[in-house]
Amino acid sequence: MTGTGEQPGGGPTALVVDDEPQMTIIVEFALQTQGFTVLTAHDGATALHLLRTHAVDLVVLDVMMPTMDGLTLCQRIRARSEAPIMFLTAMSQRDDVITGLEHGADDYVTKPFHPREVALRAQALVRRRRGTGAAIRVGALVIEPAAQTATLAQHRLDLPFTEFKLLHHLAVRRGVPQSWQDLLREVWGTTDLIGGRDVVKSAVYRLRSRLAGLPGGSAYVCTLRGVGYLMPEMATESPTGGNASSAPTW
């Protein structure tokens, strides 16, 4: 189900999925103190049903669950929803978390955790998801932060949340090379993720693959060996198709 899960009182809606009832209660309470309306599920099938019947702004998901584990559920959720996904994981499961980030999750919290940390991270994810500000135009690419949409040559890009953040970050800093550390910090909100370079590399690959399927899309994300990644400055097209500024500078 698409659309925002914001309730009449103005708060976002979160779905908490964990097979341990006590853990669900802890996370639910933490989110409620920060203004979230919380839905809960103890298995993947129930979680998917709730996603079909409710507008959800955030999913908080345990990695280890019976029947359908968190990684599988993450992929199923990402296939139908762009809502941010935050993993709850034990320290020993960090390799699984990296796999999850590569398949569309947006953040993780390691157990044991402080409930307020979960709540603050949840707020940050939802705030970034909603976005603010005017449209950003680079060549034929148009990014609408407030609506969380992007189009290229008037074709809408169907981007998961993390890839949208990545595209937005590169567009805002167009013309300035971004190292994988820069991207990990600004897009994923962390600096100490084990395997972080591979997470960034995989996300850039997926984004470039989506862009390459559209006219001129392969020019928007460049790899600079030994440096990082770059969206070059380029002429912004006017609504009628002509150039509204000078030619590309790269």
mmCIF file with all atom_site columns, C-alpha atoms in Angstrom, residues 82-216:
data_model
loop_
_atom_site.group_PDB
_atom_site.id
_atom_site.type_symbol
_atom_site.label_atom_id
_atom_site.label_alt_id
_atom_site.label_comp_id
_atom_site.label_asym_id
_atom_site.label_entity_id
_atom_site.label_seq_id
_atom_site.pdbx_PDB_ins_code
_atom_site.Cartn_x
_atom_site.Cartn_y
_atom_site.Cartn_z
_atom_site.occupancy
_atom_site.B_iso_or_equiv
_atom_site.pdbx_formal_charge
_atom_site.auth_seq_id
_atom_site.auth_comp_id
_atom_site.auth_asym_id
_atom_site.auth_atom_id
_atom_site.pdbx_PDB_model_num
ATOM 1   C CA . GLU A 1 82  ? 9.550  2.142   -0.345  1.00 0.00 ? 82  GLU A CA 1
ATOM 2   C CA . ALA A 1 83  ? 9.141  2.597   3.427   1.00 0.00 ? 83  ALA A CA 1
ATOM 3   C CA . PRO A 1 84  ? 12.476 2.741   5.285   1.00 0.00 ? 84  PRO A CA 1
ATOM 4   C CA . ILE A 1 85  ? 13.515 -0.547  6.915   1.00 0.00 ? 85  ILE A CA 1
ATOM 5   C CA . MET A 1 86  ? 15.570 -0.698  10.115  1.00 0.00 ? 86  MET A CA 1
ATOM 6   C CA . PHE A 1 87  ? 17.042 -4.006  11.294  1.00 0.00 ? 87  PHE A CA 1
ATOM 7   C CA . LEU A 1 88  ? 17.385 -5.146  14.886  1.00 0.00 ? 88  LEU A CA 1
ATOM 8   C CA . THR A 1 89  ? 20.329 -7.511  15.065  1.00 0.00 ? 89  THR A CA 1
ATOM 9   C CA . ALA A 1 90  ? 22.673 -9.287  17.446  1.00 0.00 ? 90  ALA A CA 1
ATOM 10  C CA . MET A 1 91  ? 26.357 -8.430  17.087  1.00 0.00 ? 91  MET A CA 1
ATOM 11  C CA . SER A 1 92  ? 27.063 -11.923 15.702  1.00 0.00 ? 92  SER A CA 1
ATOM 12  C CA . GLN A 1 93  ? 24.667 -11.298 12.794  1.00 0.00 ? 93  GLN A CA 1
ATOM 13  C CA . ARG A 1 94  ? 26.492 -8.317  11.262  1.00 0.00 ? 94  ARG A CA 1
ATOM 14  C CA . ASP A 1 95  ? 27.227 -10.214 8.041   1.00 0.00 ? 95  ASP A CA 1
ATOM 15  C CA . ASP A 1 96  ? 23.474 -10.719 7.675   1.00 0.00 ? 96  ASP A CA 1
ATOM 16  C CA . VAL A 1 97  ? 22.937 -7.008  8.221   1.00 0.00 ? 97  VAL A CA 1
ATOM 17  C CA . ILE A 1 98  ? 25.340 -6.172  5.395   1.00 0.00 ? 98  ILE A CA 1
ATOM 18  C CA . THR A 1 99  ? 23.380 -8.518  3.146   1.00 0.00 ? 99  THR A CA 1
ATOM 19  C CA . GLY A 1 100 ? 20.181 -6.807  4.224   1.00 0.00 ? 100 GLY A CA 1
ATOM 20  C CA . LEU A 1 101 ? 21.561 -3.332  3.489   1.00 0.00 ? 101 LEU A CA 1
ATOM 21  C CA . GLU A 1 102 ? 22.606 -4.536  0.064   1.00 0.00 ? 102 GLU A CA 1
ATOM 22  C CA . HIS A 1 103 ? 19.040 -5.696  -0.569  1.00 0.00 ? 103 HIS A CA 1
ATOM 23  C CA . GLY A 1 104 ? 17.266 -2.515  0.424   1.00 0.00 ? 104 GLY A CA 1
ATOM 24  C CA . ALA A 1 105 ? 17.355 -2.005  4.203   1.00 0.00 ? 105 ALA A CA 1
ATOM 25  C CA . ASP A 1 106 ? 18.286 1.479   5.390   1.00 0.00 ? 106 ASP A CA 1
ATOM 26  C CA . ASP A 1 107 ? 19.667 1.215   8.926   1.00 0.00 ? 107 ASP A CA 1
ATOM 27  C CA . TYR A 1 108 ? 20.338 -1.197  11.763  1.00 0.00 ? 108 TYR A CA 1
ATOM 28  C CA . VAL A 1 109 ? 20.599 -1.220  15.550  1.00 0.00 ? 109 VAL A CA 1
ATOM 29  C CA . THR A 1 110 ? 22.666 -3.841  17.372  1.00 0.00 ? 110 THR A CA 1
ATOM 30  C CA . LYS A 1 111 ? 21.256 -5.677  20.394  1.00 0.00 ? 111 LYS A CA 1
ATOM 31  C CA . PRO A 1 112 ? 21.404 -4.886  23.227  1.00 0.00 ? 112 PRO A CA 1
ATOM 32  C CA . PHE A 1 113 ? 20.298 -1.348  22.455  1.00 0.00 ? 113 PHE A CA 1
ATOM 33  C CA . HIS A 1 114 ? 18.864 1.652   24.265  1.00 0.00 ? 114 HIS A CA 1
ATOM 34  C CA . PRO A 1 115 ? 15.183 2.112   23.322  1.00 0.00 ? 115 PRO A CA 1
ATOM 35  C CA . ARG A 1 116 ? 15.713 5.832   22.775  1.00 0.00 ? 116 ARG A CA 1
ATOM 36  C CA . GLU A 1 117 ? 18.380 5.064   20.166  1.00 0.00 ? 117 GLU A CA 1
ATOM 37  C CA . VAL A 1 118 ? 15.813 3.060   18.202  1.00 0.00 ? 118 VAL A CA 1
ATOM 38  C CA . ALA A 1 119 ? 13.288 5.882   18.484  1.00 0.00 ? 119 ALA A CA 1
ATOM 39  C CA . LEU A 1 120 ? 15.734 8.592   17.390  1.00 0.00 ? 120 LEU A CA 1
ATOM 40  C CA . ARG A 1 121 ? 17.006 6.561   14.459  1.00 0.00 ? 121 ARG A CA 1
ATOM 41  C CA . ALA A 1 122 ? 13.409 5.872   13.468  1.00 0.00 ? 122 ALA A CA 1
ATOM 42  C CA . GLN A 1 123 ? 12.602 9.576   13.537  1.00 0.00 ? 123 GLN A CA 1
ATOM 43  C CA . ALA A 1 124 ? 15.639 10.366  11.399  1.00 0.00 ? 124 ALA A CA 1
ATOM 44  C CA . LEU A 1 125 ? 14.691 7.764   8.784   1.00 0.00 ? 125 LEU A CA 1
ATOM 45  C CA . VAL A 1 126 ? 11.132 9.036   8.500   1.00 0.00 ? 126 VAL A CA 1
ATOM 46  C CA . ARG A 1 127 ? 12.267 12.661  8.376   1.00 0.00 ? 127 ARG A CA 1
ATOM 47  C CA . ARG A 1 128 ? 14.700 11.916  5.539   1.00 0.00 ? 128 ARG A CA 1
ATOM 48  C CA . ARG A 1 129 ? 12.045 9.852   3.764   1.00 0.00 ? 129 ARG A CA 1
ATOM 49  C CA . ARG A 1 130 ? 9.614  12.752  3.694   1.00 0.00 ? 130 ARG A CA 1
ATOM 50  C CA . GLY A 1 131 ? 12.253 15.243  2.678   1.00 0.00 ? 131 GLY A CA 1
ATOM 51  C CA . THR A 1 132 ? 11.983 18.979  2.198   1.00 0.00 ? 132 THR A CA 1
ATOM 52  C CA . GLY A 1 133 ? 13.086 21.575  -0.312  1.00 0.00 ? 133 GLY A CA 1
ATOM 53  C CA . ALA A 1 134 ? 12.697 22.609  -3.903  1.00 0.00 ? 134 ALA A CA 1
ATOM 54  C CA . ALA A 1 135 ? 13.142 20.423  -6.961  1.00 0.00 ? 135 ALA A CA 1
ATOM 55  C CA . ILE A 1 136 ? 16.705 19.645  -8.035  1.00 0.00 ? 136 ILE A CA 1
ATOM 56  C CA . ARG A 1 137 ? 17.428 19.602  -11.780 1.00 0.00 ? 137 ARG A CA 1
ATOM 57  C CA . VAL A 1 138 ? 20.540 18.126  -13.360 1.00 0.00 ? 138 VAL A CA 1
ATOM 58  C CA . GLY A 1 139 ? 20.337 17.687  -17.110 1.00 0.00 ? 139 GLY A CA 1
ATOM 59  C CA . ALA A 1 140 ? 17.143 15.723  -17.790 1.00 0.00 ? 140 ALA A CA 1
ATOM 60  C CA . LEU A 1 141 ? 17.024 14.496  -14.181 1.00 0.00 ? 141 LEU A CA 1
ATOM 61  C CA . VAL A 1 142 ? 14.442 16.066  -11.859 1.00 0.00 ? 142 VAL A CA 1
ATOM 62  C CA . ILE A 1 143 ? 14.392 15.184  -8.159  1.00 0.00 ? 143 ILE A CA 1
ATOM 63  C CA . GLU A 1 144 ? 11.478 16.254  -5.946  1.00 0.00 ? 144 GLU A CA 1
ATOM 64  C CA . PRO A 1 145 ? 12.671 15.844  -2.331  1.00 0.00 ? 145 PRO A CA 1
ATOM 65  C CA . ALA A 1 146 ? 9.305  16.669  -0.747  1.00 0.00 ? 146 ALA A CA 1
ATOM 66  C CA . ALA A 1 147 ? 7.477  14.052  -2.815  1.00 0.00 ? 147 ALA A CA 1
ATOM 67  C CA . GLN A 1 148 ? 10.411 11.606  -2.792  1.00 0.00 ? 148 GLN A CA 1
ATOM 68  C CA . THR A 1 149 ? 10.190 11.191  -6.567  1.00 0.00 ? 149 THR A CA 1
ATOM 69  C CA . ALA A 1 150 ? 12.723 11.348  -9.386  1.00 0.00 ? 150 ALA A CA 1
ATOM 70  C CA . THR A 1 151 ? 12.285 11.418  -13.142 1.00 0.00 ? 151 THR A CA 1
ATOM 71  C CA . LEU A 1 152 ? 14.801 11.140  -15.948 1.00 0.00 ? 152 LEU A CA 1
ATOM 72  C CA . ALA A 1 153 ? 13.843 12.350  -19.423 1.00 0.00 ? 153 ALA A CA 1
ATOM 73  C CA . GLN A 1 154 ? 10.266 12.468  -18.079 1.00 0.00 ? 154 GLN A CA 1
ATOM 74  C CA . HIS A 1 155 ? 10.389 8.783   -17.109 1.00 0.00 ? 155 HIS A CA 1
ATOM 75  C CA . ARG A 1 156 ? 9.761  8.120   -13.420 1.00 0.00 ? 156 ARG A CA 1
ATOM 76  C CA . LEU A 1 157 ? 12.494 6.252   -11.585 1.00 0.00 ? 157 LEU A CA 1
ATOM 77  C CA . ASP A 1 158 ? 11.132 3.573   -9.261  1.00 0.00 ? 158 ASP A CA 1
ATOM 78  C CA . LEU A 1 159 ? 13.786 3.830   -6.541  1.00 0.00 ? 159 LEU A CA 1
ATOM 79  C CA . PRO A 1 160 ? 13.919 2.202   -3.099  1.00 0.00 ? 160 PRO A CA 1
ATOM 80  C CA . PHE A 1 161 ? 14.504 4.649   -0.270  1.00 0.00 ? 161 PHE A CA 1
ATOM 81  C CA . THR A 1 162 ? 18.270 4.195   0.021   1.00 0.00 ? 162 THR A CA 1
ATOM 82  C CA . GLU A 1 163 ? 18.863 4.566   -3.717  1.00 0.00 ? 163 GLU A CA 1
ATOM 83  C CA . PHE A 1 164 ? 16.726 7.711   -3.740  1.00 0.00 ? 164 PHE A CA 1
ATOM 84  C CA . LYS A 1 165 ? 18.848 9.136   -0.893  1.00 0.00 ? 165 LYS A CA 1
ATOM 85  C CA . LEU A 1 166 ? 21.996 8.211   -2.784  1.00 0.00 ? 166 LEU A CA 1
ATOM 86  C CA . LEU A 1 167 ? 20.787 9.885   -5.982  1.00 0.00 ? 167 LEU A CA 1
ATOM 87  C CA . HIS A 1 168 ? 19.670 12.970  -4.065  1.00 0.00 ? 168 HIS A CA 1
ATOM 88  C CA . HIS A 1 169 ? 23.007 13.243  -2.247  1.00 0.00 ? 169 HIS A CA 1
ATOM 89  C CA . LEU A 1 170 ? 25.016 13.013  -5.467  1.00 0.00 ? 170 LEU A CA 1
ATOM 90  C CA . ALA A 1 171 ? 22.750 15.557  -7.179  1.00 0.00 ? 171 ALA A CA 1
ATOM 91  C CA . VAL A 1 172 ? 23.013 18.083  -4.348  1.00 0.00 ? 172 VAL A CA 1
ATOM 92  C CA . ARG A 1 173 ? 26.812 17.722  -4.458  1.00 0.00 ? 173 ARG A CA 1
ATOM 93  C CA . ARG A 1 174 ? 27.091 17.432  -8.237  1.00 0.00 ? 174 ARG A CA 1
ATOM 94  C CA . GLY A 1 175 ? 30.523 18.249  -9.553  1.00 0.00 ? 175 GLY A CA 1
ATOM 95  C CA . VAL A 1 176 ? 32.142 17.248  -6.248  1.00 0.00 ? 176 VAL A CA 1
ATOM 96  C CA . PRO A 1 177 ? 33.608 13.716  -5.942  1.00 0.00 ? 177 PRO A CA 1
ATOM 97  C CA . GLN A 1 178 ? 32.172 11.688  -3.047  1.00 0.00 ? 178 GLN A CA 1
ATOM 98  C CA . SER A 1 179 ? 34.224 8.962   -1.393  1.00 0.00 ? 179 SER A CA 1
ATOM 99  C CA . TRP A 1 180 ? 32.546 5.780   -0.215  1.00 0.00 ? 180 TRP A CA 1
ATOM 100 C CA . GLN A 1 181 ? 33.119 7.020   3.344   1.00 0.00 ? 181 GLN A CA 1
ATOM 101 C CA . ASP A 1 182 ? 31.268 10.255  2.510   1.00 0.00 ? 182 ASP A CA 1
ATOM 102 C CA . LEU A 1 183 ? 28.344 8.294   1.120   1.00 0.00 ? 183 LEU A CA 1
ATOM 103 C CA . LEU A 1 184 ? 28.269 5.858   4.023   1.00 0.00 ? 184 LEU A CA 1
ATOM 104 C CA . ARG A 1 185 ? 28.116 8.754   6.485   1.00 0.00 ? 185 ARG A CA 1
ATOM 105 C CA . GLU A 1 186 ? 25.598 10.934  4.640   1.00 0.00 ? 186 GLU A CA 1
ATOM 106 C CA . VAL A 1 187 ? 23.299 8.326   3.074   1.00 0.00 ? 187 VAL A CA 1
ATOM 107 C CA . TRP A 1 188 ? 23.449 5.475   5.595   1.00 0.00 ? 188 TRP A CA 1
ATOM 108 C CA . GLY A 1 189 ? 24.107 7.660   8.643   1.00 0.00 ? 189 GLY A CA 1
ATOM 109 C CA . THR A 1 190 ? 27.059 5.654   9.952   1.00 0.00 ? 190 THR A CA 1
ATOM 110 C CA . THR A 1 191 ? 30.843 5.570   9.757   1.00 0.00 ? 191 THR A CA 1
ATOM 111 C CA . ASP A 1 192 ? 31.658 2.228   11.358  1.00 0.00 ? 192 ASP A CA 1
ATOM 112 C CA . LEU A 1 193 ? 29.696 -0.373  9.415   1.00 0.00 ? 193 LEU A CA 1
ATOM 113 C CA . ILE A 1 194 ? 31.811 -3.450  8.766   1.00 0.00 ? 194 ILE A CA 1
ATOM 114 C CA . GLY A 1 195 ? 31.730 -4.057  5.017   1.00 0.00 ? 195 GLY A CA 1
ATOM 115 C CA . GLY A 1 196 ? 30.564 -0.477  4.430   1.00 0.00 ? 196 GLY A CA 1
ATOM 116 C CA . ARG A 1 197 ? 32.552 -0.086  1.219   1.00 0.00 ? 197 ARG A CA 1
ATOM 117 C CA . ASP A 1 198 ? 30.803 -3.084  -0.330  1.00 0.00 ? 198 ASP A CA 1
ATOM 118 C CA . VAL A 1 199 ? 27.400 -1.805  0.806   1.00 0.00 ? 199 VAL A CA 1
ATOM 119 C CA . VAL A 1 200 ? 28.031 1.527   -0.950  1.00 0.00 ? 200 VAL A CA 1
ATOM 120 C CA . LYS A 1 201 ? 29.447 -0.163  -4.040  1.00 0.00 ? 201 LYS A CA 1
ATOM 121 C CA . SER A 1 202 ? 26.401 -2.430  -4.361  1.00 0.00 ? 202 SER A CA 1
ATOM 122 C CA . ALA A 1 203 ? 23.961 0.473   -3.945  1.00 0.00 ? 203 ALA A CA 1
ATOM 123 C CA . VAL A 1 204 ? 25.786 2.554   -6.565  1.00 0.00 ? 204 VAL A CA 1
ATOM 124 C CA . TYR A 1 205 ? 25.725 -0.423  -8.954  1.00 0.00 ? 205 TYR A CA 1
ATOM 125 C CA . ARG A 1 206 ? 21.960 -0.849  -8.517  1.00 0.00 ? 206 ARG A CA 1
ATOM 126 C CA . LEU A 1 207 ? 21.328 2.864   -8.998  1.00 0.00 ? 207 LEU A CA 1
ATOM 127 C CA . ARG A 1 208 ? 23.487 3.026   -12.122 1.00 0.00 ? 208 ARG A CA 1
ATOM 128 C CA . SER A 1 209 ? 21.698 -0.018  -13.552 1.00 0.00 ? 209 SER A CA 1
ATOM 129 C CA . ARG A 1 210 ? 18.320 1.694   -13.131 1.00 0.00 ? 210 ARG A CA 1
ATOM 130 C CA . LEU A 1 211 ? 19.576 4.932   -14.678 1.00 0.00 ? 211 LEU A CA 1
ATOM 131 C CA . ALA A 1 212 ? 21.235 3.142   -17.590 1.00 0.00 ? 212 ALA A CA 1
ATOM 132 C CA . GLY A 1 213 ? 17.867 1.836   -18.755 1.00 0.00 ? 213 GLY A CA 1
ATOM 133 C CA . LEU A 1 214 ? 16.743 5.375   -19.639 1.00 0.00 ? 214 LEU A CA 1
ATOM 134 C CA . PRO A 1 215 ? 17.992 7.812   -22.314 1.00 0.00 ? 215 PRO A CA 1
ATOM 135 C CA . GLY A 1 216 ? 21.310 9.317   -21.295 1.00 0.00 ? 216 GLY A CA 1
#
